[in-house]
Coordinates of C-alpha atoms in Angstrom, one line a residue:
M426 CA -9.2 6.9 -22.2
R427 CA -8.4 3.6 -20.4
P428 CA -10.8 2.3 -17.8
V429 CA -9.9 2.7 -14.2
P430 CA -8.0 -0.4 -13.1
P431 CA -9.7 -2.5 -10.4
S432 CA -8.6 -2.0 -6.8
G433 CA -9.7 -3.1 -3.4
P434 CA -8.5 -4.2 0.0
A435 CA -6.2 -6.9 -1.2
A436 CA -4.7 -4.6 -3.9
N437 CA -3.8 -1.9 -1.5
A438 CA -2.6 -4.1 1.4
P439 CA 1.1 -3.6 2.1
G440 CA 3.0 -6.6 0.8
R441 CA 0.0 -8.0 -1.2
S442 CA 0.2 -8.0 -4.9
K443 CA -2.9 -7.9 -7.1
S444 CA -1.1 -9.5 -10.0
S445 CA 0.9 -12.7 -10.0
H446 CA 3.2 -11.0 -12.5
A447 CA 5.0 -9.3 -9.6
E448 CA 6.0 -12.6 -8.1
R449 CA 7.2 -14.2 -11.3
V450 CA 10.7 -15.6 -10.6
P451 CA 12.8 -18.3 -12.2
G452 CA 11.8 -21.8 -11.4
R453 CA 8.4 -23.4 -11.5
A454 CA 8.3 -24.0 -7.8
L455 CA 8.8 -20.4 -6.9
R456 CA 5.8 -19.4 -9.0
S457 CA 3.5 -21.1 -6.6
R458 CA 2.4 -19.8 -3.3
G459 CA 3.8 -22.8 -1.5
G460 CA 7.2 -22.3 -3.1
L461 CA 7.3 -18.6 -2.1
L462 CA 6.3 -19.5 1.5
V463 CA 9.2 -22.0 1.6
L464 CA 11.5 -19.3 0.5
E465 CA 10.1 -17.0 3.1
A466 CA 10.6 -19.6 5.8
A467 CA 14.2 -20.2 4.7
V468 CA 15.0 -16.5 4.9
A469 CA 13.3 -16.1 8.3
F470 CA 15.1 -19.1 9.9
G471 CA 18.4 -18.1 8.3
A472 CA 18.1 -14.6 9.6
A473 CA 17.2 -15.9 13.1
L474 CA 20.6 -17.6 13.4
V475 CA 22.8 -14.8 12.2
L476 CA 22.9 -12.7 15.4
P477 CA 23.3 -15.6 17.8
L478 CA 26.2 -16.8 15.8
L479 CA 27.8 -13.4 15.7
A480 CA 27.2 -12.9 19.4
R481 CA 29.4 -15.9 20.2
G482 CA 32.5 -13.9 19.1
L483 CA 31.9 -11.0 21.5
K484 CA 34.7 -10.7 24.1
L485 CA 33.1 -9.5 27.4
N486 CA 32.2 -10.5 30.9
P487 CA 28.5 -11.0 31.0
L488 CA 28.3 -10.4 34.8
N489 CA 29.6 -6.8 34.3
R490 CA 26.8 -4.3 33.7
I491 CA 28.9 -2.1 31.3
A492 CA 29.8 -5.3 29.4
Q493 CA 26.1 -6.2 29.2
V494 CA 25.2 -2.7 27.8
S495 CA 28.1 -3.0 25.3
G496 CA 26.8 -6.4 24.3
L497 CA 23.3 -5.2 23.7
A498 CA 24.6 -2.3 21.7
A499 CA 26.8 -4.6 19.6
I500 CA 23.8 -6.8 18.8
Q501 CA 21.6 -3.8 18.1
L502 CA 24.2 -2.4 15.6
R503 CA 24.3 -5.7 13.7
F504 CA 20.5 -6.0 13.8
A505 CA 20.1 -2.5 12.4
L506 CA 22.7 -2.9 9.6
I507 CA 21.3 -6.2 8.4
G508 CA 17.7 -4.9 8.7
L509 CA 18.7 -1.8 6.6
L510 CA 20.2 -4.1 4.0
L511 CA 16.8 -5.9 3.7
I512 CA 14.9 -2.7 3.4
G513 CA 17.5 -1.4 0.9
A514 CA 16.8 -4.5 -1.2
V515 CA 13.1 -3.6 -1.2
V516 CA 14.0 0.0 -2.4
L517 CA 16.2 -1.4 -5.1
A518 CA 13.5 -3.8 -6.2
M519 CA 11.1 -0.9 -6.5
R520 CA 13.4 1.0 -8.8
L521 CA 14.7 -1.8 -11.0
R522 CA 12.8 -3.4 -14.0
G523 CA 9.7 -1.4 -13.3
G524 CA 9.3 -2.8 -9.8
R525 CA 8.8 -6.3 -11.2
H526 CA 10.2 -8.0 -8.1
F527 CA 9.0 -5.5 -5.5
D528 CA 6.5 -7.9 -3.9
L529 CA 9.1 -10.7 -3.7
A530 CA 11.6 -8.4 -2.1
T531 CA 8.9 -7.3 0.4
R532 CA 8.1 -10.9 1.3
L533 CA 11.7 -11.7 2.0
A534 CA 12.3 -8.5 3.9
A535 CA 9.3 -9.1 6.2
A536 CA 10.4 -12.7 6.8
G537 CA 14.0 -11.6 7.4
L538 CA 12.9 -8.9 10.0
A539 CA 10.8 -11.5 11.8
G540 CA 13.8 -13.8 12.1
L541 CA 16.3 -11.0 13.0
A542 CA 14.0 -9.8 15.8
S543 CA 13.9 -13.2 17.6
G544 CA 17.5 -13.8 16.7
F545 CA 18.3 -10.6 18.7
V546 CA 16.7 -12.1 21.8
A547 CA 18.6 -15.4 21.2
A548 CA 21.8 -13.4 20.8
G549 CA 21.1 -11.7 24.2
A550 CA 20.8 -15.2 25.7
V551 CA 24.1 -16.1 24.1
V552 CA 25.7 -13.0 25.8
A553 CA 24.1 -13.8 29.1
L554 CA 25.5 -17.3 29.1
L555 CA 29.0 -16.6 27.8
G556 CA 31.5 -18.7 29.6
T557 CA 29.1 -21.2 31.2
P558 CA 27.9 -24.5 29.7
W559 CA 24.7 -24.5 32.0
P560 CA 21.3 -23.4 30.8
M561 CA 19.5 -20.5 32.6
F562 CA 19.0 -21.4 36.2
G563 CA 21.2 -24.5 35.9
L564 CA 19.6 -27.4 37.7
N565 CA 17.2 -25.3 39.8
G566 CA 13.5 -24.8 39.5
D567 CA 11.7 -25.6 36.3
S568 CA 15.0 -25.9 34.4
G569 CA 16.3 -28.6 36.7
R570 CA 13.0 -30.6 36.5
I571 CA 12.9 -30.4 32.8
V572 CA 16.6 -31.6 32.5
E573 CA 15.9 -34.5 34.9
W574 CA 12.6 -35.6 33.2
A575 CA 14.2 -35.3 29.7
H576 CA 17.1 -37.5 30.8
A577 CA 14.6 -40.1 32.1
V578 CA 12.4 -40.3 29.0
A579 CA 15.5 -40.4 26.7
N580 CA 16.5 -43.6 28.6
G581 CA 13.1 -45.2 28.3
Q582 CA 11.9 -44.3 31.8
P583 CA 8.8 -42.4 32.8
S584 CA 9.1 -38.7 33.5
G585 CA 8.5 -37.2 36.9
S586 CA 5.1 -35.8 35.9
P587 CA 2.8 -37.7 33.6
V588 CA 0.8 -34.6 32.8
Y589 CA 3.8 -32.5 31.7
P590 CA 3.8 -32.0 27.9
P591 CA 6.0 -34.7 26.4
M592 CA 7.3 -32.9 23.3
P593 CA 9.8 -30.7 25.0
L594 CA 11.1 -33.6 27.1
Y595 CA 11.6 -35.9 24.1
T596 CA 13.1 -33.1 22.0
L597 CA 15.6 -32.3 24.7
G598 CA 16.4 -35.9 25.4
Y599 CA 17.1 -36.8 21.8
Y600 CA 18.9 -33.6 21.1
A601 CA 21.2 -34.3 24.0
E602 CA 21.9 -37.8 22.7
W603 CA 22.8 -36.5 19.3
F604 CA 24.9 -33.5 20.2
H605 CA 25.9 -33.7 23.8
G606 CA 26.5 -37.3 24.6
G607 CA 23.3 -37.5 26.6
N608 CA 24.0 -34.5 28.8
T609 CA 20.5 -33.0 28.9
A610 CA 21.7 -30.1 31.2
Y611 CA 24.2 -28.7 28.7
A612 CA 21.9 -29.5 25.8
F613 CA 19.1 -27.4 27.4
K614 CA 21.3 -24.3 27.0
D615 CA 21.3 -24.8 23.2
L616 CA 17.6 -25.3 23.0
Q617 CA 16.9 -22.2 25.1
I618 CA 18.8 -20.2 22.5
L619 CA 17.5 -22.0 19.5
G620 CA 14.0 -21.9 20.8
A621 CA 14.1 -18.1 21.2
A622 CA 15.6 -17.7 17.7
A623 CA 12.8 -19.8 16.2
F624 CA 10.1 -17.8 17.8
G625 CA 9.9 -15.0 15.2
P626 CA 10.0 -17.2 12.1
L627 CA 7.3 -19.5 13.5
V628 CA 4.9 -16.8 14.5
Y629 CA 5.4 -15.0 11.2
L630 CA 4.7 -18.1 9.1
A631 CA 1.6 -18.9 11.3
W632 CA 0.2 -15.4 10.6
R633 CA 1.0 -15.8 6.9
L634 CA -2.0 -18.2 6.8
L635 CA -4.2 -15.1 7.3
L636 CA -2.4 -11.9 6.3
S637 CA 0.0 -10.5 3.7
P638 CA 3.8 -10.4 4.6
V639 CA 4.0 -6.8 6.0
R640 CA 0.7 -7.2 7.9
A641 CA 1.7 -10.5 9.3
L642 CA 4.9 -8.8 10.6
A643 CA 3.1 -5.8 12.0
F644 CA -0.1 -7.2 13.3
G645 CA 1.0 -10.8 14.3
V646 CA 4.7 -10.8 15.1
V647 CA 5.0 -7.4 16.9
P648 CA 2.4 -8.2 19.5
A649 CA 4.0 -11.6 20.1
F650 CA 7.2 -10.0 21.2
A651 CA 5.6 -8.9 24.4
L652 CA 5.8 -12.6 25.3
I653 CA 9.1 -13.9 23.9
D654 CA 11.0 -15.9 26.5
S655 CA 14.4 -17.5 26.3
Y656 CA 14.1 -19.4 29.6
K657 CA 11.3 -21.8 28.5
P658 CA 10.6 -20.6 25.0
Y659 CA 8.3 -23.4 24.0
S660 CA 5.3 -22.5 26.2
Q661 CA 5.0 -18.9 24.8
T662 CA 5.7 -20.1 21.3
V663 CA 2.7 -22.4 21.5
L664 CA 0.4 -19.5 22.5
V665 CA 1.5 -17.2 19.7
L666 CA 1.1 -20.0 17.2
L667 CA -2.2 -21.4 18.5
V668 CA -4.1 -18.1 18.0
P669 CA -3.5 -17.7 14.3
V670 CA -3.8 -21.5 13.6
L671 CA -7.2 -21.6 15.4
V672 CA -8.3 -18.5 13.5
A673 CA -7.2 -20.0 10.2
M674 CA -9.1 -23.2 11.0
V675 CA -12.3 -21.3 11.7
V676 CA -11.8 -19.4 8.5
A677 CA -11.4 -22.7 6.6
L678 CA -14.4 -24.1 8.3
R679 CA -16.5 -21.2 7.2
S680 CA -15.7 -21.9 3.5
S681 CA -15.7 -25.7 3.8
G682 CA -19.2 -26.0 2.4
T683 CA -18.0 -25.1 -1.1
E684 CA -14.6 -26.9 -1.0
G685 CA -13.8 -30.1 -2.9
W686 CA -13.7 -33.3 -0.9
R687 CA -10.0 -34.1 -1.3
P688 CA -8.7 -30.6 -0.4
L689 CA -11.3 -30.3 2.4
L690 CA -10.1 -33.5 4.1
L691 CA -6.4 -32.8 3.6
K692 CA -6.8 -29.3 5.0
G693 CA -8.7 -30.6 8.0
A694 CA -6.2 -33.3 8.7
G695 CA -3.4 -30.7 8.4
F696 CA -5.0 -28.4 11.0
G697 CA -5.6 -31.4 13.3
A698 CA -2.0 -32.6 13.1
V699 CA -0.6 -29.1 13.8
L700 CA -2.9 -28.7 16.8
G701 CA -1.8 -32.1 18.0
V702 CA 1.9 -31.1 17.9
L703 CA 1.1 -27.8 19.7
F704 CA -0.9 -29.7 22.3
L705 CA 2.0 -32.1 23.0
T706 CA 4.3 -29.1 23.4
Y707 CA 2.1 -27.1 25.9
S708 CA -1.5 -27.8 26.6
G709 CA -2.5 -25.0 29.0
W710 CA -3.6 -22.5 26.3
F711 CA -6.0 -25.1 24.9
L712 CA -7.9 -25.1 28.2
W713 CA -8.2 -21.3 28.3
S714 CA -9.2 -21.1 24.6
A715 CA -11.6 -24.0 24.3
A716 CA -14.9 -22.3 25.0
G717 CA -14.2 -19.3 22.7
V718 CA -13.1 -21.5 19.8
L719 CA -16.1 -23.7 20.2
F720 CA -18.3 -20.6 20.0
A721 CA -16.6 -19.3 16.9
A722 CA -16.8 -22.8 15.2
L723 CA -20.5 -23.0 15.8
L724 CA -21.0 -19.4 14.6
Y725 CA -19.1 -20.0 11.3
F726 CA -20.1 -23.6 10.7
P727 CA -21.5 -23.9 7.1
W728 CA -25.1 -24.7 8.3
K729 CA -26.6 -23.6 5.0
T730 CA -23.9 -24.1 2.4
G731 CA -22.7 -27.6 3.3
R732 CA -23.3 -29.3 6.7
L733 CA -21.9 -32.6 5.6
K734 CA -18.7 -31.1 4.3
G735 CA -18.3 -28.9 7.5
A736 CA -18.7 -32.0 9.6
A737 CA -16.2 -33.9 7.4
F738 CA -13.7 -31.0 7.8
M739 CA -14.0 -31.1 11.6
G740 CA -14.0 -34.9 11.7
S741 CA -10.8 -35.1 9.7
A742 CA -9.2 -32.5 12.0
L743 CA -10.3 -34.4 15.1
A744 CA -9.0 -37.7 13.7
A745 CA -5.6 -36.3 12.9
F746 CA -5.4 -34.6 16.3
L747 CA -6.2 -37.9 18.1
V748 CA -3.6 -39.7 16.0
V749 CA -0.9 -37.2 17.1
A750 CA -1.9 -36.4 20.6
G751 CA -4.7 -38.8 21.6
R752 CA -2.6 -40.7 24.1
Y753 CA -1.5 -37.6 25.9
L754 CA -5.1 -36.3 25.9
M755 CA -6.3 -39.4 27.7
V756 CA -3.5 -39.0 30.3
M757 CA -4.6 -35.4 30.8
L758 CA -8.2 -36.3 31.2
K759 CA -7.3 -39.0 33.7
E760 CA -4.5 -37.5 35.7
G761 CA -5.4 -33.9 35.3
Q762 CA -8.3 -34.2 37.6
T763 CA -6.1 -35.2 40.5
T764 CA -3.1 -32.9 39.7
K765 CA -3.3 -29.8 42.0
D766 CA -1.2 -26.7 41.9
Y767 CA -0.7 -25.4 45.5
N768 CA 2.2 -23.1 44.7
F769 CA 1.0 -19.6 45.4
R770 CA 3.1 -17.0 43.6
F771 CA 3.5 -13.2 43.5
D772 CA 0.6 -12.7 41.0
N773 CA -1.8 -14.7 43.1
F774 CA -1.8 -11.9 45.7
T775 CA -2.6 -9.1 43.2
D776 CA -5.8 -7.8 41.7
P777 CA -7.1 -10.7 39.4
A778 CA -8.5 -8.1 36.9
Y779 CA -5.0 -6.8 36.1
Y780 CA -3.3 -8.7 33.3
L781 CA -1.5 -6.0 31.3
M782 CA 1.9 -6.7 32.8
W783 CA 3.3 -9.9 34.3
R784 CA 6.2 -9.5 36.8
T785 CA 6.9 -13.3 36.5
D786 CA 7.2 -15.7 39.4
M787 CA 10.4 -13.9 40.6
P788 CA 9.4 -10.2 40.6
G789 CA 12.3 -8.9 42.7
K790 CA 11.7 -5.7 44.7
V791 CA 8.2 -4.4 44.0
G792 CA 6.5 -1.2 45.0
D793 CA 2.8 -0.6 44.4
W794 CA 1.4 -3.4 42.3
P795 CA -0.5 -3.2 40.0
P796 CA 0.9 0.2 39.1
P797 CA -1.6 3.0 40.1
G798 CA -3.5 4.4 37.1
E799 CA -5.1 7.8 36.4
F800 CA -8.7 6.6 35.9
G801 CA -10.0 4.6 38.8
G802 CA -6.7 2.9 39.2
V803 CA -6.5 2.0 35.5
G804 CA -3.7 3.4 33.5
L805 CA -3.6 4.9 30.0
F806 CA -2.3 1.7 28.4
A807 CA -5.3 -0.2 29.7
L808 CA -7.8 2.5 28.5
V809 CA -6.2 2.5 25.0
T810 CA -6.3 -1.3 24.9
F811 CA -10.0 -1.5 25.9
V812 CA -10.9 1.2 23.3
C813 CA -9.1 -0.5 20.5
L814 CA -10.6 -3.9 21.5
G815 CA -14.1 -2.4 21.2
A816 CA -13.1 -0.7 17.9
A817 CA -11.8 -4.0 16.5
I818 CA -15.1 -5.7 17.3
W819 CA -17.1 -2.8 15.9
L820 CA -15.2 -2.8 12.6
G821 CA -14.8 -6.5 12.3
L822 CA -18.0 -7.9 13.8
R823 CA -18.6 -10.1 10.7
K824 CA -15.0 -11.2 10.3
P825 CA -14.0 -14.6 11.7
L826 CA -10.4 -13.2 12.2
I827 CA -11.7 -10.7 14.8
V828 CA -14.6 -12.7 16.3
T829 CA -12.4 -15.8 17.0
I830 CA -9.7 -13.8 18.7
A831 CA -12.2 -11.8 20.7
A832 CA -13.9 -15.1 21.7
M833 CA -10.5 -16.5 22.9
F834 CA -10.0 -13.4 24.9
V835 CA -13.4 -13.7 26.6
S836 CA -12.9 -17.4 27.2
A837 CA -9.5 -16.9 28.9
W838 CA -11.0 -14.1 31.0
V839 CA -13.9 -16.2 32.2
M840 CA -11.7 -19.2 33.0
R841 CA -9.3 -16.9 34.9
M842 CA -12.1 -15.5 37.1
Y843 CA -13.6 -19.0 37.6
I844 CA -10.4 -20.6 38.9
A845 CA -9.4 -17.5 40.9
S846 CA -12.9 -17.4 42.6
H847 CA -12.4 -20.9 43.9
M848 CA -8.8 -20.3 45.0
Y849 CA -9.6 -19.7 48.7
E850 CA -12.0 -22.6 48.9
T851 CA -9.6 -25.1 47.2
Q852 CA -6.3 -23.5 48.3
T853 CA -5.1 -24.3 44.7
V854 CA -3.9 -22.0 42.0
Q855 CA -4.1 -24.2 38.9
L856 CA -1.9 -21.8 36.9
Y857 CA -4.7 -19.3 36.4
T858 CA -2.3 -16.3 36.3
R859 CA -0.8 -17.7 33.1
T860 CA -4.0 -16.4 31.4
N861 CA -2.2 -13.1 31.6
N862 CA -0.2 -13.9 28.6
Q863 CA -3.2 -15.0 26.5
L864 CA -5.3 -12.0 27.5
L865 CA -2.5 -9.6 26.7
Y866 CA -1.6 -11.2 23.4
C867 CA -5.2 -11.4 22.1
G868 CA -5.8 -7.8 23.3
L869 CA -2.7 -6.5 21.5
I870 CA -3.6 -8.4 18.3
L871 CA -7.1 -6.8 18.3
C872 CA -5.5 -3.4 18.9
A873 CA -3.1 -3.9 16.0
L874 CA -5.8 -5.2 13.7
V875 CA -7.7 -1.9 14.1
A876 CA -5.2 -0.4 11.7
H877 CA -5.8 -3.4 9.4
L878 CA -9.5 -2.9 9.5
V879 CA -9.3 0.8 9.0
S880 CA -7.1 0.4 6.0
L881 CA -9.6 -2.1 4.5
K882 CA -12.5 0.4 5.1
L883 CA -10.5 3.2 3.4
A884 CA -9.7 0.9 0.5
E885 CA -13.4 0.1 0.1
R886 CA -14.3 3.8 0.1
R887 CA -11.5 4.5 -2.4
T888 CA -12.9 1.8 -4.7
A889 CA -16.5 3.1 -4.3
S890 CA -15.5 6.7 -4.9
G891 CA -13.4 5.7 -7.9
A892 CA -16.4 4.2 -9.7
G893 CA -17.5 7.6 -11.0
A894 CA -14.1 9.3 -11.0
P895 CA -12.4 10.6 -14.1
A896 CA -10.4 7.9 -15.9
V897 CA -6.7 7.6 -15.2
P898 CA -3.9 5.7 -16.8
A899 CA -3.7 1.9 -16.0
A900 CA -1.7 0.9 -13.0
P901 CA 1.7 -0.7 -13.5
S902 CA 1.9 -4.4 -13.5
D903 CA 3.3 -4.6 -9.9
G904 CA 0.0 -3.5 -8.5
A905 CA 1.3 -0.1 -7.4
Q906 CA -0.4 3.1 -8.4
S907 CA 1.6 5.3 -10.8
A908 CA 3.1 8.5 -9.3
P909 CA 0.9 10.9 -11.4
A910 CA -2.2 9.0 -10.6
A911 CA -1.3 8.9 -6.9
V912 CA -0.8 12.7 -6.9
R913 CA -4.1 13.3 -8.6
A914 CA -5.9 11.0 -6.2
G915 CA -4.2 12.7 -3.2
L916 CA -2.9 9.3 -2.0
P917 CA 0.6 8.1 -1.1
G918 CA 2.1 5.4 -3.3
R919 CA 1.9 1.7 -2.1
E920 CA 5.6 1.3 -2.3
G921 CA 6.2 4.2 0.1
A922 CA 3.7 2.7 2.6
V923 CA 5.5 -0.6 2.5
I924 CA 9.0 0.9 2.9
G925 CA 7.9 3.3 5.6
T926 CA 6.2 0.5 7.5
L927 CA 9.3 -1.7 7.3
C928 CA 11.5 1.1 8.6
A929 CA 9.2 1.7 11.6
L930 CA 8.9 -2.0 12.4
L931 CA 12.7 -2.3 12.2
L932 CA 13.1 0.3 14.9
L933 CA 10.2 -1.0 17.0
L934 CA 11.3 -4.6 16.9
G935 CA 14.9 -3.7 17.6
T936 CA 13.9 -1.7 20.7
V937 CA 11.5 -4.4 22.0
S938 CA 14.1 -7.2 21.4
S939 CA 16.7 -5.2 23.2
S940 CA 14.4 -4.7 26.2
M941 CA 13.4 -8.4 26.3
S942 CA 17.1 -9.4 26.0
D943 CA 18.1 -7.1 28.9
R944 CA 15.7 -8.7 31.3
Y945 CA 17.9 -11.9 31.1
M946 CA 21.2 -10.2 31.7
P947 CA 22.8 -11.7 34.8
A948 CA 22.3 -9.9 38.1
Q949 CA 21.5 -10.7 41.8
D950 CA 18.3 -8.8 42.0
G951 CA 15.6 -11.5 42.4
T952 CA 14.1 -10.9 38.9
Y953 CA 14.5 -13.2 35.9
R954 CA 18.1 -11.9 35.8
I955 CA 18.9 -14.3 38.6
L956 CA 18.4 -17.2 36.2
P957 CA 21.6 -16.7 34.1
W958 CA 23.4 -15.4 37.2
V959 CA 22.9 -18.8 38.9
S960 CA 24.3 -20.5 35.7
H961 CA 27.6 -18.8 36.3
T962 CA 27.9 -20.0 39.9
I963 CA 27.4 -23.7 39.4
R964 CA 30.4 -26.0 39.3
Q965 CA 30.8 -27.6 35.9
Q966 CA 30.8 -31.4 35.4
D967 CA 34.6 -31.4 35.0
G968 CA 34.9 -29.9 38.5
K969 CA 35.9 -26.4 37.3
C970 CA 34.0 -23.1 37.8
P971 CA 32.5 -21.3 34.8
K972 CA 34.8 -18.8 33.3
F973 CA 33.2 -15.7 34.8
A974 CA 32.1 -17.1 38.2
P975 CA 32.1 -14.3 40.7
K976 CA 35.5 -14.2 42.5
G977 CA 36.2 -17.5 40.8
E978 CA 33.9 -19.3 43.3
C979 CA 31.2 -21.8 42.5
S980 CA 29.3 -24.7 44.1
K981 CA 27.3 -27.8 43.3
D982 CA 23.9 -25.9 43.4
G983 CA 25.1 -22.4 42.7
D984 CA 24.0 -19.2 44.2
Q985 CA 20.7 -19.8 46.1
S986 CA 20.0 -16.2 47.1
W987 CA 17.0 -16.3 44.8
L988 CA 15.0 -18.3 47.4
S989 CA 14.8 -15.2 49.6
Y990 CA 12.7 -13.4 46.9
I991 CA 10.0 -16.2 46.6
R992 CA 7.0 -15.2 48.6

């Protein structure tokens, strides 16, 4: 009788191999974890561009509702077919050569689905803007200010706001110089689409710092799609990247006491540089998160195992952050004290404790808000969220992954209430309603991670109960339990769990992406649909109207009916 093969949480996690043999592919670079991550990134970003490129060939009028529905269906069909091909490759890999390449196929399928999902939303933006060169909202509102400021910085002049994050402005300015002859307005349309497409691959790769491929897709990417935005994609992208990056940094800090000096300093500098880039792109989330991350860092600092190394890790991270974003940080510390936000919006007149749904700055026609709930005005979704949040803390109280996210949630909640409580006295808003997004995202992640924690607990019990169990044949080299052994143990096979999960995520992401795309389909209803509608009513720079302008009419500023919806 052979001994029972070792098992555990990592061995049973979907998409995680317990043997490097499963990931052995030709080429020395691909044998390394870094090489495989590069391959995943290439697949994810490649998949993100497929649907937007295909959507350019659709022949329809984006201002017609039937055409919009047909466009969404066409994108959904292509999304489903390509997604099924990816899952089919996983099934094929399971059956060929003893499942030797099953884990590699799983990696690539998970990365591909993440890219396809955000590519769906980007394709929706392509459909919404067919026939017009203007970005969403043209030169109105935030879009107009960003276009103007980017043009200024690209020509060596100061932007209109010293505290506005410089990275989007410089990116847009230089992109316009390279591809649109300096026309930042037309270039912003491209970056709205490309920014939405990059959302899925970026958040997937960020969560791969912490989780295996399928878990990164399920527990990191899926919650992020509640926030995906093709109007100003960079602000929400920074949030969904900041959470896993900060969690990974706390995890690295916890183990820094036993690290070698060189990898320790390089890792710290890497985290600092990444955080610097994110800070230059959108800084608001750093304010909401600061107290929570500081708490987690102090809690997991290696006080006993290596204080000096822990301090060196944080010092190298801080140094790299200051090199990248120090100048902008000084501007924020100086100018941020005098910059006031007096613009009261729809959400500033609603219950500050409600954060589970954001109707945006342009909510359109609204009935009762927040929506009335069954339990003291609180709905079922809120109850489930709070229960799962408590369960996550209960099951993961000793895990930095859970504690850091929970601390960021609490930090954002406290900052929200602090600013809102002074709103009447100061008559300023200070963007406190934007904490909605961080509270919702952190809450959804904690809910999703309950499944992750439960699976780990079950794996631990399975390991413990297997210690005295009758001997069974050794597991195959790909880390999956053999079929007879699985039947005797009363457990489903690992491959089946992976394939079933990928199928469920394909349907879920396809549905969510279609919904998020639909909210940007042009319409005169005062919601975010007015943004692309306006783009079809602005006179082009050559004096002509966009192809699908209503009744062939357009003007310099476009349809301004949206102003009647601003409270």
